[in-house]
Structures are given as structure tokens and as C-alpha cells.
Amino acid sequence: MNRFLKLVHMEIHRFRWVLIGLLSITAVCQISALIWTLKKALAQKEEQLLGDIGRSSYYADVPDIITFEWAMFNTQMWFILPILLCIGVLSVYVFFVWYRDWMGRNTFIYRLLMLPTARHNLYFAKITAFLLFVFTIVAFQLILLPVEEFVLKLVVPADLRAESHILDVLTINQALVELIPRQFEQFFYKYGLGTVAVLAIFTAILLERSYRRWGILYGLLYLLGCVLVVTSPIFYFGLNSQIIYLYPNEIYLLAMFLFILVASVSVWLGIRLLAKKITV
């Protein structure tokens, strides 16, 4: 366990500045957009009070009382962009976390494979670090919400603002709806599906590293097979609605079973390739 934790620490340490950069960009984009939106809304309200409702009105209808919920709705784009950036960087990291060790200076992977620890620790360390990065970004977004609400209170006078419920804020901003689902089943489904996809990609990468040119074909076929297995209930029951013999809960359980099956096969095959096929 101690060696596994050291490997996880190493992966986090190597990615730390990228993660800090992503979190910083997220905070700067969202807080700046929030302040700009509030300042613009207050300026427009002042123009309306002076009777100068003109051509330069940015918002069609600024409410008499500004709420955090209204501000979140009108800054959705500046929430979506940094979140998409985080998703894009983490998607690249799924490949980078393996190929960096092979393509980097002094082929660092061989030093890792020669460590006095089971090779499966290396596999689990990489997926653990990836999940920690994902949930760090989610947690940081949750921490940002009270900070942004405090910023709203600093910018908007007390007589022009009202309190908002956090659930209303999470519901009205589409970026937050996708990032932080309100129901546990949706949260488990989205992030569980993402984890299964990452495990399948890890195995495809190890297939490519094990068999080189042929490995590219094996990896692509493996990913295609995983997609077909996971989506088979959707295609079958969706295209054959006349012959469905399962209740919705049973279809859901079947889909969960297939996700677990793909994840288990991916982990088993990935560890086996790392232990048996990749040699120093």
C-alpha cells in the first residue's frame, strides 16, 4: 500500500501545475464574468431609472431584485468554457499519462517497471490519480459557488439583491447541471461511465504498446467491442420496442452489469498486459 501511495503521489506531483492552472483559469473566468455581468446589470438599471432606456441595453429584462440564480443564468457561457477546457485537458491526459513515460526522456516507463512493487500498482495509481483530478475539479467548482455568491453581495447593494437557494443555482446553470447532477443515480451513471471509458482506453493503449503496429488495430477493435457491449441494450430495446420483456429497472441493472463487465475485463486485461507482455 505504501508503494502504491508513492506512485499516486508521483502522478499527482507531475500534473500539479497543470491542475493548478486549470483551477485558476476556472476561478478567474467565472468570477470575472460574474462581476462584469453584475456591473452591466446595475448600469442598465441606473439607465432605466434615469429614463434613458436605450439602444445599448445589454439585458432584455433586468429584474428589480438581482439574485445569485439570475447571475448564474446570465453567465452560463463563462462557466461552460473553462469546464470544457478542463474536460479537454483531462481527455488528453488519459493518453499523456502513459505515452509520457514511453516517449519522455530516458524512457521513464522502464524505470517504473523495474521498481520493487507489483506492476498492477502502476496501473491503479494512474487511474486513481486521474479520478482524483476529476473530483478535485468538481469539488473546486462547489467551493467556488459560495465565493461567487459573496462576490455578488460585495458588488450589488443590499436593497437590490435577494438570497437564492443553492439547488436553484445548480439547476439553472446548464454547466453545473452537467458537472454536478442533482440525483445520485445520475452522478453515479455519468462518472461511472466516464471511468469505464478511461479504463477501456488504458487497456487499448497497453495493447498498442504490447503489439506495436498490430496493437493499434487490436486497441481500436477492443474499444469498438466495448462500445458495442455497453450500447447493446439501448440499440436492442430501442429498435425492438414491441418485444421488450424487461421492466425499466431491469434494463438499468442490465446496463450496470455490462458497465461492470467492461470495467472488469479492461482492468484484468490491462494488468495482464502490463505484467506479461511489456518487458524491460
XYZ file of N, CA and C in Angstrom:
840
model
N 0.827 -1.212 0.000
C 0.000 0.000 0.000
C 0.860 1.260 0.000
N 1.961 1.219 0.759
C 2.853 2.375 0.828
C 3.435 2.709 -0.545
N 3.841 1.669 -1.297
C 4.405 1.900 -2.630
C 3.340 2.397 -3.604
N 2.135 1.878 -3.460
C 1.036 2.357 -4.301
C 0.786 3.846 -4.058
N 0.759 4.252 -2.796
C 0.532 5.660 -2.469
C 1.661 6.537 -2.986
N 2.880 6.017 -2.972
C 4.005 6.785 -3.515
C 3.851 6.993 -5.020
N 3.348 5.968 -5.711
C 3.116 6.105 -7.150
C 2.006 7.119 -7.434
N 0.941 7.079 -6.617
C -0.138 8.061 -6.779
C 0.397 9.470 -6.538
N 1.200 9.612 -5.489
C 1.795 10.923 -5.188
C 2.658 11.410 -6.350
N 3.402 10.495 -6.958
C 4.252 10.869 -8.086
C 3.412 11.387 -9.255
N 2.305 10.683 -9.565
C 1.452 11.112 -10.674
C 0.826 12.477 -10.386
N 0.389 12.687 -9.155
C -0.203 13.978 -8.790
C 0.846 15.082 -8.867
N 2.050 14.783 -8.389
C 3.128 15.776 -8.383
C 3.492 16.197 -9.802
N 3.451 15.267 -10.740
C 3.832 15.566 -12.123
C 2.769 16.392 -12.847
N 1.540 16.333 -12.376
C 0.439 17.032 -13.049
C -0.010 18.277 -12.276
N 0.628 18.546 -11.137
C 0.100 19.537 -10.203
C -0.032 20.929 -10.814
N 0.975 21.353 -11.602
C 0.926 22.712 -12.141
C -0.154 22.859 -13.206
N -0.376 21.801 -13.970
C -1.467 21.836 -14.960
C -2.809 21.949 -14.241
N -2.972 21.156 -13.174
C -4.224 21.194 -12.415
C -4.433 22.561 -11.768
N -3.384 23.108 -11.174
C -3.485 24.439 -10.565
C -3.839 25.480 -11.625
N -3.250 25.347 -12.814
C -3.568 26.262 -13.905
C -5.027 26.175 -14.314
N -5.556 24.952 -14.417
C -6.963 24.773 -14.788
C -7.889 25.382 -13.739
N -7.585 25.138 -12.470
C -8.417 25.690 -11.400
C -8.351 27.217 -11.391
N -7.172 27.756 -11.646
C -7.015 29.217 -11.667
C -7.800 29.836 -12.819
N -7.700 29.218 -14.004
C -8.448 29.722 -15.165
C -9.948 29.669 -14.894
N -10.405 28.569 -14.282
C -11.822 28.429 -13.955
C -12.280 29.540 -13.020
N -11.508 29.785 -11.964
C -11.882 30.814 -10.990
C -11.873 32.206 -11.619
N -10.829 32.517 -12.372
C -10.713 33.850 -12.978
C -11.839 34.089 -13.982
N -12.101 33.109 -14.845
C -13.160 33.262 -15.861
C -14.522 33.480 -15.212
N -14.850 32.645 -14.238
C -16.184 32.707 -13.650
C -16.383 33.963 -12.811
N -15.406 34.300 -11.976
C -15.556 35.473 -11.114
C -15.534 36.758 -11.943
N -14.654 36.810 -12.946
C -14.607 37.995 -13.817
C -15.920 38.169 -14.570
N -16.443 37.063 -15.115
C -17.716 37.135 -15.840
C -18.851 37.547 -14.915
N -18.829 37.047 -13.687
C -19.873 37.401 -12.723
C -19.835 38.900 -12.406
N -18.639 39.425 -12.125
C -18.508 40.853 -11.812
C -18.935 41.710 -13.003
N -18.494 41.333 -14.206
C -18.851 42.099 -15.408
C -20.359 42.097 -15.623
N -20.980 40.932 -15.442
C -22.432 40.816 -15.625
C -23.180 41.679 -14.621
N -22.757 41.635 -13.367
C -23.435 42.415 -12.331
C -23.257 43.916 -12.560
N -22.037 44.328 -12.923
C -21.789 45.748 -13.189
C -22.642 46.235 -14.361
N -22.722 45.399 -15.393
C -23.523 45.756 -16.573
C -25.003 45.861 -16.206
N -25.474 44.915 -15.388
C -26.880 44.933 -14.985
C -27.192 46.157 -14.125
N -26.295 46.498 -13.204
C -26.512 47.670 -12.349
C -26.504 48.960 -13.169
N -25.586 49.026 -14.143
C -25.537 50.210 -15.009
C -26.822 50.338 -15.814
N -27.345 49.204 -16.274
C -28.580 49.242 -17.064
C -29.766 49.646 -16.194
N -29.780 49.157 -14.937
C -30.864 49.553 -14.030
C -30.818 51.056 -13.770
N -29.604 51.587 -13.637
C -29.463 53.026 -13.412
C -29.971 53.820 -14.612
N -29.677 53.328 -15.814
C -30.174 53.992 -17.022
C -31.699 53.963 -17.068
N -32.269 52.831 -16.655
C -33.731 52.713 -16.656
C -34.359 53.689 -15.664
N -33.716 53.833 -14.509
C -34.237 54.767 -13.510
C -34.174 56.208 -14.005
N -33.145 56.503 -14.807
C -32.996 57.855 -15.347
C -33.849 58.075 -16.593
N -34.551 57.022 -17.019
C -35.407 57.133 -18.184
C -34.672 57.047 -19.490
N -33.401 56.609 -19.443
C -32.591 56.516 -20.676
C -32.472 55.057 -21.078
N -33.622 54.449 -21.404
C -33.608 53.049 -21.814
C -33.293 53.023 -23.285
N -32.095 52.657 -23.605
C -31.770 52.855 -24.989
C -31.294 51.677 -25.733
N -30.648 52.113 -26.760
C -30.190 51.131 -27.717
C -29.127 50.247 -27.128
N -28.393 50.732 -26.090
C -27.258 49.984 -25.583
C -27.625 48.968 -24.512
N -28.932 48.746 -24.273
C -29.331 47.793 -23.236
C -28.806 46.409 -23.565
N -28.088 45.843 -22.617
C -27.469 44.533 -22.854
C -28.438 43.411 -22.507
N -29.189 43.578 -21.413
C -30.146 42.561 -20.986
C -31.557 43.038 -21.315
N -32.348 42.120 -21.847
C -33.707 42.485 -22.230
C -34.523 42.886 -21.008
N -34.280 42.219 -19.877
C -35.090 42.494 -18.695
C -34.256 42.247 -17.444
N -33.752 43.305 -16.840
C -33.036 43.183 -15.570
C -34.072 43.225 -14.457
N -34.116 42.229 -13.581
C -35.132 42.225 -12.525
C -34.909 43.359 -11.527
N -35.977 43.709 -10.818
C -35.852 44.754 -9.796
C -34.906 44.305 -8.685
N -34.979 43.013 -8.354
C -34.109 42.432 -7.328
C -33.213 41.397 -8.002
N -31.916 41.593 -7.910
C -30.956 40.679 -8.543
C -30.651 39.527 -7.588
N -30.702 38.322 -8.096
C -30.393 37.138 -7.291
C -29.172 36.423 -7.859
N -28.585 35.593 -7.032
C -27.454 34.780 -7.478
C -27.896 33.832 -8.584
N -29.131 33.366 -8.483
C -29.689 32.482 -9.508
C -29.729 33.189 -10.866
N -30.182 34.444 -10.887
C -30.224 35.218 -12.134
C -28.815 35.412 -12.690
N -27.869 35.710 -11.821
C -26.481 35.921 -12.261
C -25.892 34.647 -12.859
N -26.185 33.494 -12.252
C -25.672 32.226 -12.782
C -26.265 31.920 -14.157
N -27.528 32.267 -14.343
C -28.166 32.022 -15.636
C -27.533 32.871 -16.734
N -27.158 34.091 -16.407
C -26.625 35.013 -17.407
C -25.115 34.923 -17.590
N -24.474 34.029 -16.868
C -23.023 33.822 -17.057
C -22.720 32.377 -17.448
N -23.711 31.698 -18.004
C -23.535 30.276 -18.305
C -22.351 30.010 -19.231
N -22.196 30.836 -20.258
C -21.134 30.599 -21.229
C -19.761 30.618 -20.572
N -19.572 31.515 -19.610
C -18.271 31.624 -18.952
C -18.061 30.553 -17.898
N -19.102 29.782 -17.609
C -18.946 28.573 -16.805
C -18.633 27.388 -17.713
N -19.286 27.358 -18.870
C -19.116 26.233 -19.791
C -17.705 26.189 -20.363
N -17.162 27.340 -20.759
C -15.852 27.361 -21.428
C -14.727 26.792 -20.562
N -14.528 27.237 -19.311
C -13.456 26.636 -18.511
C -13.698 25.172 -18.178
N -14.976 24.794 -18.031
C -15.264 23.384 -17.766
C -14.921 22.534 -18.987
N -15.243 23.033 -20.183
C -14.852 22.323 -21.406
C -13.335 22.239 -21.534
N -12.643 23.307 -21.133
C -11.179 23.279 -21.149
C -10.652 22.194 -20.219
N -11.214 22.093 -19.024
C -10.796 21.052 -18.075
C -11.050 19.660 -18.644
N -12.222 19.475 -19.257
C -12.544 18.175 -19.853
C -11.571 17.852 -20.973
N -11.257 18.844 -21.814
C -10.319 18.626 -22.916
C -8.934 18.255 -22.426
N -8.438 18.969 -21.412
C -7.096 18.680 -20.885
C -7.058 17.296 -20.246
N -8.083 16.937 -19.486
C -8.110 15.615 -18.863
C -8.247 14.509 -19.911
N -8.946 14.789 -21.011
C -9.042 13.800 -22.091
C -7.676 13.544 -22.711
N -6.899 14.607 -22.911
C -5.532 14.444 -23.424
C -4.666 13.716 -22.399
N -4.897 14.000 -21.124
C -4.101 13.381 -20.058
C -4.268 11.865 -20.031
N -5.457 11.374 -20.395
C -5.685 9.920 -20.423
C -4.635 9.230 -21.288
N -4.263 9.849 -22.411
C -3.220 9.294 -23.282
C -1.829 9.714 -22.806
N -1.724 10.957 -22.378
C -0.427 11.511 -21.987
C 0.163 10.772 -20.795
N -0.695 10.314 -19.865
C -0.208 9.686 -18.645
C 0.586 8.413 -18.932
N 0.294 7.741 -20.070
C 1.066 6.552 -20.464
C 2.179 6.900 -21.442
N 1.830 7.629 -22.494
C 2.828 7.889 -23.544
C 3.944 8.817 -23.067
N 3.680 9.642 -22.065
C 4.741 10.472 -21.499
C 5.875 9.605 -20.971
N 5.520 8.483 -20.325
C 6.549 7.615 -19.736
C 7.345 6.879 -20.802
N 6.703 6.588 -21.949
C 7.423 5.907 -23.026
C 8.207 6.882 -23.900
N 7.594 8.012 -24.201
C 8.196 8.943 -25.148
C 9.113 9.973 -24.487
N 9.021 10.083 -23.177
C 9.803 11.100 -22.484
C 11.281 10.760 -22.432
N 12.003 11.635 -21.785
C 13.446 11.489 -21.689
C 13.798 10.218 -20.909
N 14.733 9.445 -21.444
C 15.267 8.244 -20.783
C 14.220 7.146 -20.588
N 13.149 7.169 -21.418
C 12.085 6.147 -21.334
C 11.798 5.765 -19.879
N 11.176 6.688 -19.182
C 10.924 6.566 -17.744
C 10.112 5.325 -17.405
N 9.331 4.803 -18.365
C 8.493 3.640 -18.085
C 9.318 2.447 -17.642
N 10.518 2.294 -18.200
C 11.338 1.143 -17.837
C 11.819 1.239 -16.395
N 12.072 2.437 -15.927
C 12.436 2.615 -14.528
C 11.249 2.293 -13.627
N 10.042 2.667 -14.077
C 8.853 2.352 -13.287
C 8.610 0.850 -13.220
N 8.808 0.168 -14.361
C 8.563 -1.274 -14.404
C 9.574 -2.061 -13.578
N 10.724 -1.471 -13.323
C 11.758 -2.156 -12.548
C 11.658 -1.873 -11.052
N 10.675 -1.076 -10.648
C 10.505 -0.805 -9.221
C 10.132 -2.084 -8.483
N 10.574 -2.230 -7.237
C 10.273 -3.448 -6.465
C 8.839 -3.444 -5.936
N 7.891 -3.422 -6.844
C 6.480 -3.458 -6.474
C 5.703 -4.117 -7.604
N 4.536 -4.645 -7.283
C 3.710 -5.291 -8.304
C 3.323 -4.275 -9.375
N 3.339 -4.714 -10.629
C 3.065 -3.775 -11.721
C 1.632 -3.266 -11.726
N 0.728 -4.042 -11.131
C -0.653 -3.550 -11.115
C -0.784 -2.269 -10.284
N 0.161 -2.037 -9.366
C 0.134 -0.787 -8.603
C 0.308 0.423 -9.517
N 1.112 0.261 -10.556
C 1.315 1.343 -11.520
C 0.011 1.653 -12.253
N -0.695 0.603 -12.659
C -1.970 0.765 -13.363
C -2.990 1.476 -12.474
N -3.140 0.975 -11.245
C -4.133 1.559 -10.345
C -3.741 2.963 -9.897
N -2.443 3.242 -9.814
C -2.001 4.587 -9.434
C -2.418 5.609 -10.486
N -2.310 5.229 -11.759
C -2.658 6.164 -12.832
C -4.159 6.439 -12.873
N -4.981 5.405 -12.716
C -6.426 5.633 -12.739
C -6.869 6.364 -11.477
N -6.234 6.074 -10.339
C -6.570 6.776 -9.096
C -6.238 8.259 -9.202
N -5.060 8.567 -9.741
C -4.669 9.973 -9.910
C -5.646 10.693 -10.835
N -6.039 10.033 -11.923
C -6.986 10.649 -12.862
C -8.305 10.971 -12.169
N -8.839 10.018 -11.399
C -10.106 10.251 -10.706
C -9.970 11.354 -9.658
N -8.825 11.416 -8.996
C -8.590 12.495 -8.033
C -8.611 13.856 -8.721
N -8.042 13.930 -9.916
C -8.059 15.191 -10.668
C -9.494 15.584 -11.025
N -10.274 14.603 -11.481
C -11.664 14.880 -11.872
C -12.459 15.409 -10.684
N -12.391 14.702 -9.561
C -13.203 15.096 -8.411
C -12.646 16.334 -7.709
N -11.367 16.613 -7.893
C -10.819 17.881 -7.395
C -11.452 19.052 -8.134
N -11.597 18.914 -9.453
C -12.230 19.978 -10.249
C -13.696 20.148 -9.850
N -14.405 19.030 -9.645
C -15.810 19.106 -9.226
C -15.922 19.771 -7.853
N -15.069 19.337 -6.910
C -15.099 19.917 -5.566
C -14.742 21.401 -5.593
N -13.774 21.762 -6.424
C -13.376 23.170 -6.529
C -14.531 24.019 -7.046
N -15.293 23.472 -7.998
C -16.447 24.208 -8.516
C -17.488 24.422 -7.425
N -17.692 23.423 -6.583
C -18.635 23.573 -5.472
C -18.145 24.619 -4.470
N -16.833 24.625 -4.215
C -16.258 25.610 -3.292
C -16.374 27.023 -3.862
N -16.276 27.137 -5.192
C -16.352 28.453 -5.839
C -17.726 29.108 -5.686
N -18.782 28.306 -5.591
C -20.134 28.872 -5.565
C -20.353 29.829 -4.387
N -20.014 29.445 -3.131
C -20.164 30.411 -2.047
C -19.268 31.636 -2.208
N -18.084 31.443 -2.795
C -17.191 32.578 -3.052
C -17.849 33.542 -4.035
N -18.436 32.991 -5.101
C -19.090 33.827 -6.109
C -20.333 34.517 -5.543
N -21.034 33.824 -4.654
C -22.188 34.467 -4.010
C -21.725 35.628 -3.127
N -20.587 35.457 -2.466
C -20.017 36.538 -1.654
C -19.620 37.727 -2.536
N -19.066 37.430 -3.719
C -18.712 38.494 -4.668
C -19.963 39.271 -5.071
N -21.055 38.546 -5.319
C -22.320 39.216 -5.670
C -22.751 40.171 -4.561
N -22.602 39.740 -3.309
C -23.000 40.594 -2.186
C -22.113 41.830 -2.080
N -20.859 41.701 -2.503
C -19.964 42.855 -2.482
C -20.303 43.857 -3.580
N -20.744 43.349 -4.732
C -20.979 44.214 -5.895
C -22.370 44.838 -5.871
N -23.372 44.051 -5.496
C -24.768 44.514 -5.560
C -25.189 45.054 -4.194
N -25.732 46.249 -4.133
C -26.219 46.799 -2.859
C -27.282 45.895 -2.230
N -27.367 45.926 -0.905
C -28.260 45.018 -0.180
C -29.721 45.188 -0.584
N -30.138 46.422 -0.895
C -31.543 46.649 -1.241
C -31.887 46.220 -2.664
N -30.881 45.803 -3.434
C -31.127 45.373 -4.818
C -30.892 43.877 -5.027
N -30.670 43.163 -3.963
C -30.400 41.729 -4.109
C -31.266 40.922 -3.148
N -31.388 39.619 -3.478
C -32.132 38.684 -2.636
C -31.376 37.369 -2.585
N -31.661 36.582 -1.574
C -30.990 35.298 -1.406
C -31.518 34.281 -2.418
N -30.649 33.334 -2.784
C -31.036 32.229 -3.679
C -30.694 30.913 -3.010
N -31.493 29.897 -3.316
C -31.217 28.561 -2.790
C -30.190 27.883 -3.677
N -29.266 27.152 -3.055
C -28.168 26.538 -3.810
C -28.683 25.554 -4.851
N -29.788 24.846 -4.558
C -30.324 23.886 -5.528
C -30.858 24.597 -6.769
N -31.454 25.773 -6.576
C -31.927 26.549 -7.729
C -30.756 27.013 -8.586
N -29.655 27.378 -7.927
C -28.458 27.814 -8.656
C -27.888 26.665 -9.477
N -27.824 25.466 -8.878
C -27.280 24.304 -9.583
C -28.171 23.875 -10.739
N -29.457 24.178 -10.650
C -30.403 23.745 -11.682
C -30.437 24.689 -12.872
N -30.272 25.977 -12.628
C -30.482 26.958 -13.701
C -29.273 27.116 -14.609
N -28.091 26.762 -14.125
C -26.864 26.881 -14.921
C -26.567 25.531 -15.562
N -26.640 25.454 -16.890
C -26.514 24.180 -17.590
C -25.150 23.537 -17.371
N -24.106 24.339 -17.236
C -22.773 23.781 -16.982
C -22.745 23.043 -15.652
N -23.386 23.622 -14.630
C -23.423 22.984 -13.316
C -24.333 21.763 -13.318
N -25.395 21.811 -14.116
C -26.290 20.644 -14.228
C -25.522 19.432 -14.736
N -24.678 19.653 -15.758
C -23.913 18.546 -16.327
C -22.765 18.119 -15.417
N -22.146 19.079 -14.755
C -20.982 18.771 -13.915
C -21.382 18.146 -12.588
N -22.485 18.618 -12.018
C -22.909 18.160 -10.689
C -24.375 17.751 -10.760
N -24.687 16.547 -11.231
C -26.080 16.089 -11.287
C -26.707 16.090 -9.893
N -27.982 16.423 -9.815
C -28.656 16.522 -8.515
C -28.955 15.156 -7.924
N -29.239 14.166 -8.765
C -29.573 12.836 -8.268
C -28.332 11.955 -8.243
N -28.228 11.147 -7.183
C -27.049 10.296 -7.035
C -26.943 9.299 -8.181
N -28.099 8.779 -8.649
C -28.062 7.812 -9.748
C -27.447 8.429 -10.998
N -27.810 9.675 -11.298
C -27.237 10.356 -12.464
C -25.744 10.618 -12.268
N -25.374 11.025 -11.057
C -23.960 11.266 -10.755
C -23.161 9.975 -10.934
N -23.680 8.890 -10.372
C -23.001 7.597 -10.466
C -22.929 7.136 -11.916
N -24.009 7.335 -12.673
C -24.051 6.881 -14.062
C -23.052 7.655 -14.917
N -23.050 8.989 -14.799
C -22.171 9.812 -15.644
C -20.701 9.567 -15.339
N -20.362 9.649 -14.062
C -18.951 9.499 -13.710
C -18.513 8.036 -13.764
N -19.446 7.118 -13.525
C -19.118 5.700 -13.686
C -18.855 5.357 -15.138
N -19.687 5.896 -16.039
C -19.479 5.667 -17.471
C -18.151 6.264 -17.921
N -17.832 7.448 -17.413
C -16.544 8.061 -17.754
C -15.370 7.233 -17.273
N -15.485 6.669 -16.069
C -14.411 5.824 -15.529
C -14.227 4.571 -16.364
N -15.344 3.954 -16.766
C -15.264 2.759 -17.620
C -14.588 3.104 -18.944
N -14.928 4.258 -19.516
C -14.311 4.681 -20.780
C -12.806 4.862 -20.618
N -12.377 5.458 -19.505
C -10.942 5.659 -19.268
C -10.233 4.318 -19.102
N -10.848 3.384 -18.382
C -10.244 2.055 -18.214
C -10.094 1.350 -19.558
N -11.116 1.466 -20.409
C -11.037 0.842 -21.736
C -9.929 1.475 -22.574
N -9.785 2.801 -22.493
C -8.716 3.483 -23.240
C -7.350 3.077 -22.703
N -7.211 2.953 -21.386
C -5.950 2.483 -20.799
C -5.562 1.126 -21.381
N -6.541 0.226 -21.455
C -6.260 -1.110 -21.985
C -5.906 -1.048 -23.463
N -6.597 -0.195 -24.226
C -6.267 -0.042 -25.649
C -4.844 0.487 -25.820
N -4.430 1.409 -24.972
C -3.059 1.935 -25.038
C -2.050 0.835 -24.736
N -2.329 0.018 -23.728
C -1.410 -1.073 -23.384
C -1.373 -2.136 -24.482
N -2.494 -2.345 -25.172
C -2.480 -3.246 -26.331
C -1.559 -2.699 -27.418
N -1.650 -1.406 -27.668
C -0.780 -0.787 -28.675
C 0.686 -0.871 -28.267
N 0.954 -0.655 -26.989
C 2.337 -0.712 -26.500
C 2.883 -2.139 -26.505
N 1.989 -3.117 -26.359
C 2.419 -4.521 -26.312
C 2.669 -5.086 -27.702
N 1.820 -4.724 -28.674
C 1.904 -5.325 -30.008
C 2.286 -4.321 -31.100
N 2.585 -3.081 -30.718
C 3.034 -2.028 -31.629
C 2.087 -1.847 -32.814
N 2.525 -2.114 -34.057
C 1.668 -1.808 -35.212
C 0.359 -2.576 -35.165
N 0.441 -3.870 -34.896
C -0.783 -4.647 -34.770
C -1.585 -4.186 -33.551
N -0.878 -3.687 -32.560
C -1.548 -3.232 -31.344
C -2.504 -2.083 -31.586
N -2.204 -1.237 -32.585
C -3.132 -0.150 -32.919
C -4.476 -0.724 -33.348
N -4.417 -1.740 -34.212
C -5.649 -2.396 -34.664
C -6.350 -3.085 -33.500
N -5.576 -3.817 -32.668
C -6.175 -4.501 -31.521
C -6.845 -3.502 -30.573
N -6.172 -2.374 -30.347
C -6.730 -1.366 -29.450
C -8.024 -0.781 -29.977
N -8.058 -0.462 -31.272
C -9.274 0.089 -31.869
C -10.415 -0.926 -31.841
N -10.095 -2.185 -32.147
C -11.122 -3.231 -32.101
C -11.636 -3.437 -30.682
N -10.730 -3.346 -29.717
C -11.147 -3.508 -28.324
C -12.101 -2.385 -27.914
N -11.761 -1.154 -28.278
C -12.636 -0.028 -27.950
C -13.990 -0.164 -28.638
N -13.970 -0.600 -29.909
C -15.223 -0.810 -30.631
C -16.061 -1.876 -29.938
N -15.416 -2.965 -29.511
C -16.127 -4.027 -28.803
C -16.745 -3.530 -27.506
N -16.010 -2.705 -26.763
C -16.536 -2.148 -25.510
C -17.759 -1.279 -25.769
N -17.691 -0.456 -26.813
C -18.822 0.414 -27.152
C -20.041 -0.420 -27.524
N -19.838 -1.471 -28.310
C -20.957 -2.327 -28.723
C -21.579 -3.039 -27.531
N -20.749 -3.514 -26.614
C -21.268 -4.215 -25.438
C -22.092 -3.271 -24.571
N -21.561 -2.076 -24.320
C -22.230 -1.130 -23.425
C -23.520 -0.589 -24.040
N -23.531 -0.365 -25.351
C -24.709 0.228 -26.001
C -25.698 -0.809 -26.516
N -25.384 -2.087 -26.399
C -26.274 -3.122 -26.941
C -27.688 -3.075 -26.359
N -27.877 -2.856 -25.039
C -29.264 -2.776 -24.552
C -30.033 -1.606 -25.158
N -29.341 -0.469 -25.371
C -30.016 0.705 -25.930
C -30.486 0.414 -27.348
N -29.579 -0.160 -28.161
C -29.937 -0.450 -29.545
C -30.997 -1.545 -29.624
N -30.836 -2.597 -28.823
C -31.761 -3.726 -28.913
C -33.162 -3.329 -28.459
N -33.259 -2.762 -27.259
C -34.580 -2.432 -26.737
C -35.160 -1.193 -27.404
N -34.268 -0.314 -27.907
C -34.763 0.873 -28.595
C -35.350 0.541 -29.949
N -34.727 -0.414 -30.663
C -35.184 -0.765 -32.009
C -36.239 -1.862 -32.003
N -36.416 -2.509 -30.856
C -37.378 -3.611 -30.782
C -38.345 -3.370 -29.618
N -38.971 -2.194 -29.618
C -39.838 -1.827 -28.503
C -41.056 -2.741 -28.383
N -41.388 -3.478 -29.451
C -42.545 -4.357 -29.413
C -42.277 -5.632 -28.617
N -41.005 -5.958 -28.415
C -40.707 -7.249 -27.782
C -39.876 -7.070 -26.514
N -40.115 -5.982 -25.789
C -39.389 -5.769 -24.535
C -40.051 -6.606 -23.446
N -39.249 -7.483 -22.829
C -39.755 -8.339 -21.765
C -39.185 -7.935 -20.409
N -38.518 -6.801 -20.340
C -37.895 -6.361 -19.100
C -38.505 -5.042 -18.644
N -38.583 -4.880 -17.329
C -39.005 -3.604 -16.761
C -37.854 -2.602 -16.856
N -38.167 -1.299 -16.790
C -37.097 -0.289 -16.872
C -35.988 -0.505 -15.849
N -36.357 -0.891 -14.619
C -35.327 -1.135 -13.602
C -34.426 -2.299 -13.992
N -35.012 -3.306 -14.640
C -34.214 -4.462 -15.064
C -33.272 -4.082 -16.211
N -33.738 -3.219 -17.115
C -32.862 -2.733 -18.191
C -31.710 -1.928 -17.600
N -32.023 -1.111 -16.582
C -30.984 -0.317 -15.915
C -29.954 -1.238 -15.263
N -30.425 -2.282 -14.583
C -29.500 -3.227 -13.942
C -28.662 -3.965 -14.981
N -29.269 -4.282 -16.123
C -28.518 -4.933 -17.196
C -27.407 -4.019 -17.703
N -27.739 -2.742 -17.881
C -26.720 -1.782 -18.330
C -25.599 -1.668 -17.304
N -25.957 -1.631 -16.009
C -24.933 -1.566 -14.956
C -24.040 -2.803 -14.979
N -24.660 -3.964 -15.213
C -23.881 -5.204 -15.282
C -22.882 -5.150 -16.434
N -23.319 -4.625 -17.575
C -22.422 -4.535 -18.732
C -21.294 -3.537 -18.480
N -21.603 -2.419 -17.802
C -20.548 -1.463 -17.442
C -19.502 -2.130 -16.553
N -19.987 -2.850 -15.539
C -19.065 -3.525 -14.612
C -18.262 -4.592 -15.345
N -18.911 -5.288 -16.283
C -18.219 -6.314 -17.061
C -17.096 -5.702 -17.887
N -17.392 -4.619 -18.598
C -16.368 -3.954 -19.416
C -15.240 -3.430 -18.542
N -15.588 -2.832 -17.393
C -14.559 -2.314 -16.484
C -13.681 -3.445 -15.961
N -14.298 -4.566 -15.576
C -13.540 -5.696 -15.026
C -12.606 -6.298 -16.069
N -13.127 -6.494 -17.284
C -12.296 -7.052 -18.356
C -11.157 -6.096 -18.691
N -11.446 -4.803 -18.714
C -10.410 -3.814 -19.037
C -9.299 -3.828 -17.996
N -9.678 -3.858 -16.722
C -8.671 -3.886 -15.652
C -7.864 -5.175 -15.712
N -8.554 -6.307 -15.860
C -7.848 -7.602 -15.899
C -6.884 -7.664 -17.080
N -7.359 -7.274 -18.263
C -6.514 -7.349 -19.451
C -5.368 -6.343 -19.368
N -5.651 -5.140 -18.874
C -4.603 -4.132 -18.756
C -3.496 -4.570 -17.816
N -3.876 -5.128 -16.665
C -2.871 -5.597 -15.700
C -2.088 -6.771 -16.267
N -2.776 -7.663 -16.961
C -2.094 -8.821 -17.551
C -1.086 -8.376 -18.615
N -1.476 -7.436 -19.452
C -0.544 -6.922 -20.466
C 0.659 -6.254 -19.811
N 0.404 -5.483 -18.765
C 1.487 -4.782 -18.075
C 2.442 -5.764 -17.414
N 1.900 -6.880 -16.923
C 2.734 -7.848 -16.200
C 3.415 -8.849 -17.125
N 2.740 -9.243 -18.222
C 3.240 -10.359 -19.037
C 3.814 -9.946 -20.391
N 3.224 -8.941 -21.020
C 3.614 -8.628 -22.400
C 4.644 -7.510 -22.507
N 4.597 -6.549 -21.578
C 5.531 -5.422 -21.631
C 6.758 -5.773 -20.806
N 7.883 -5.869 -21.453
C 9.116 -6.278 -20.776
C 10.141 -5.158 -20.831
N 11.054 -5.205 -19.894
C 12.128 -4.213 -19.826
C 13.300 -4.686 -20.663
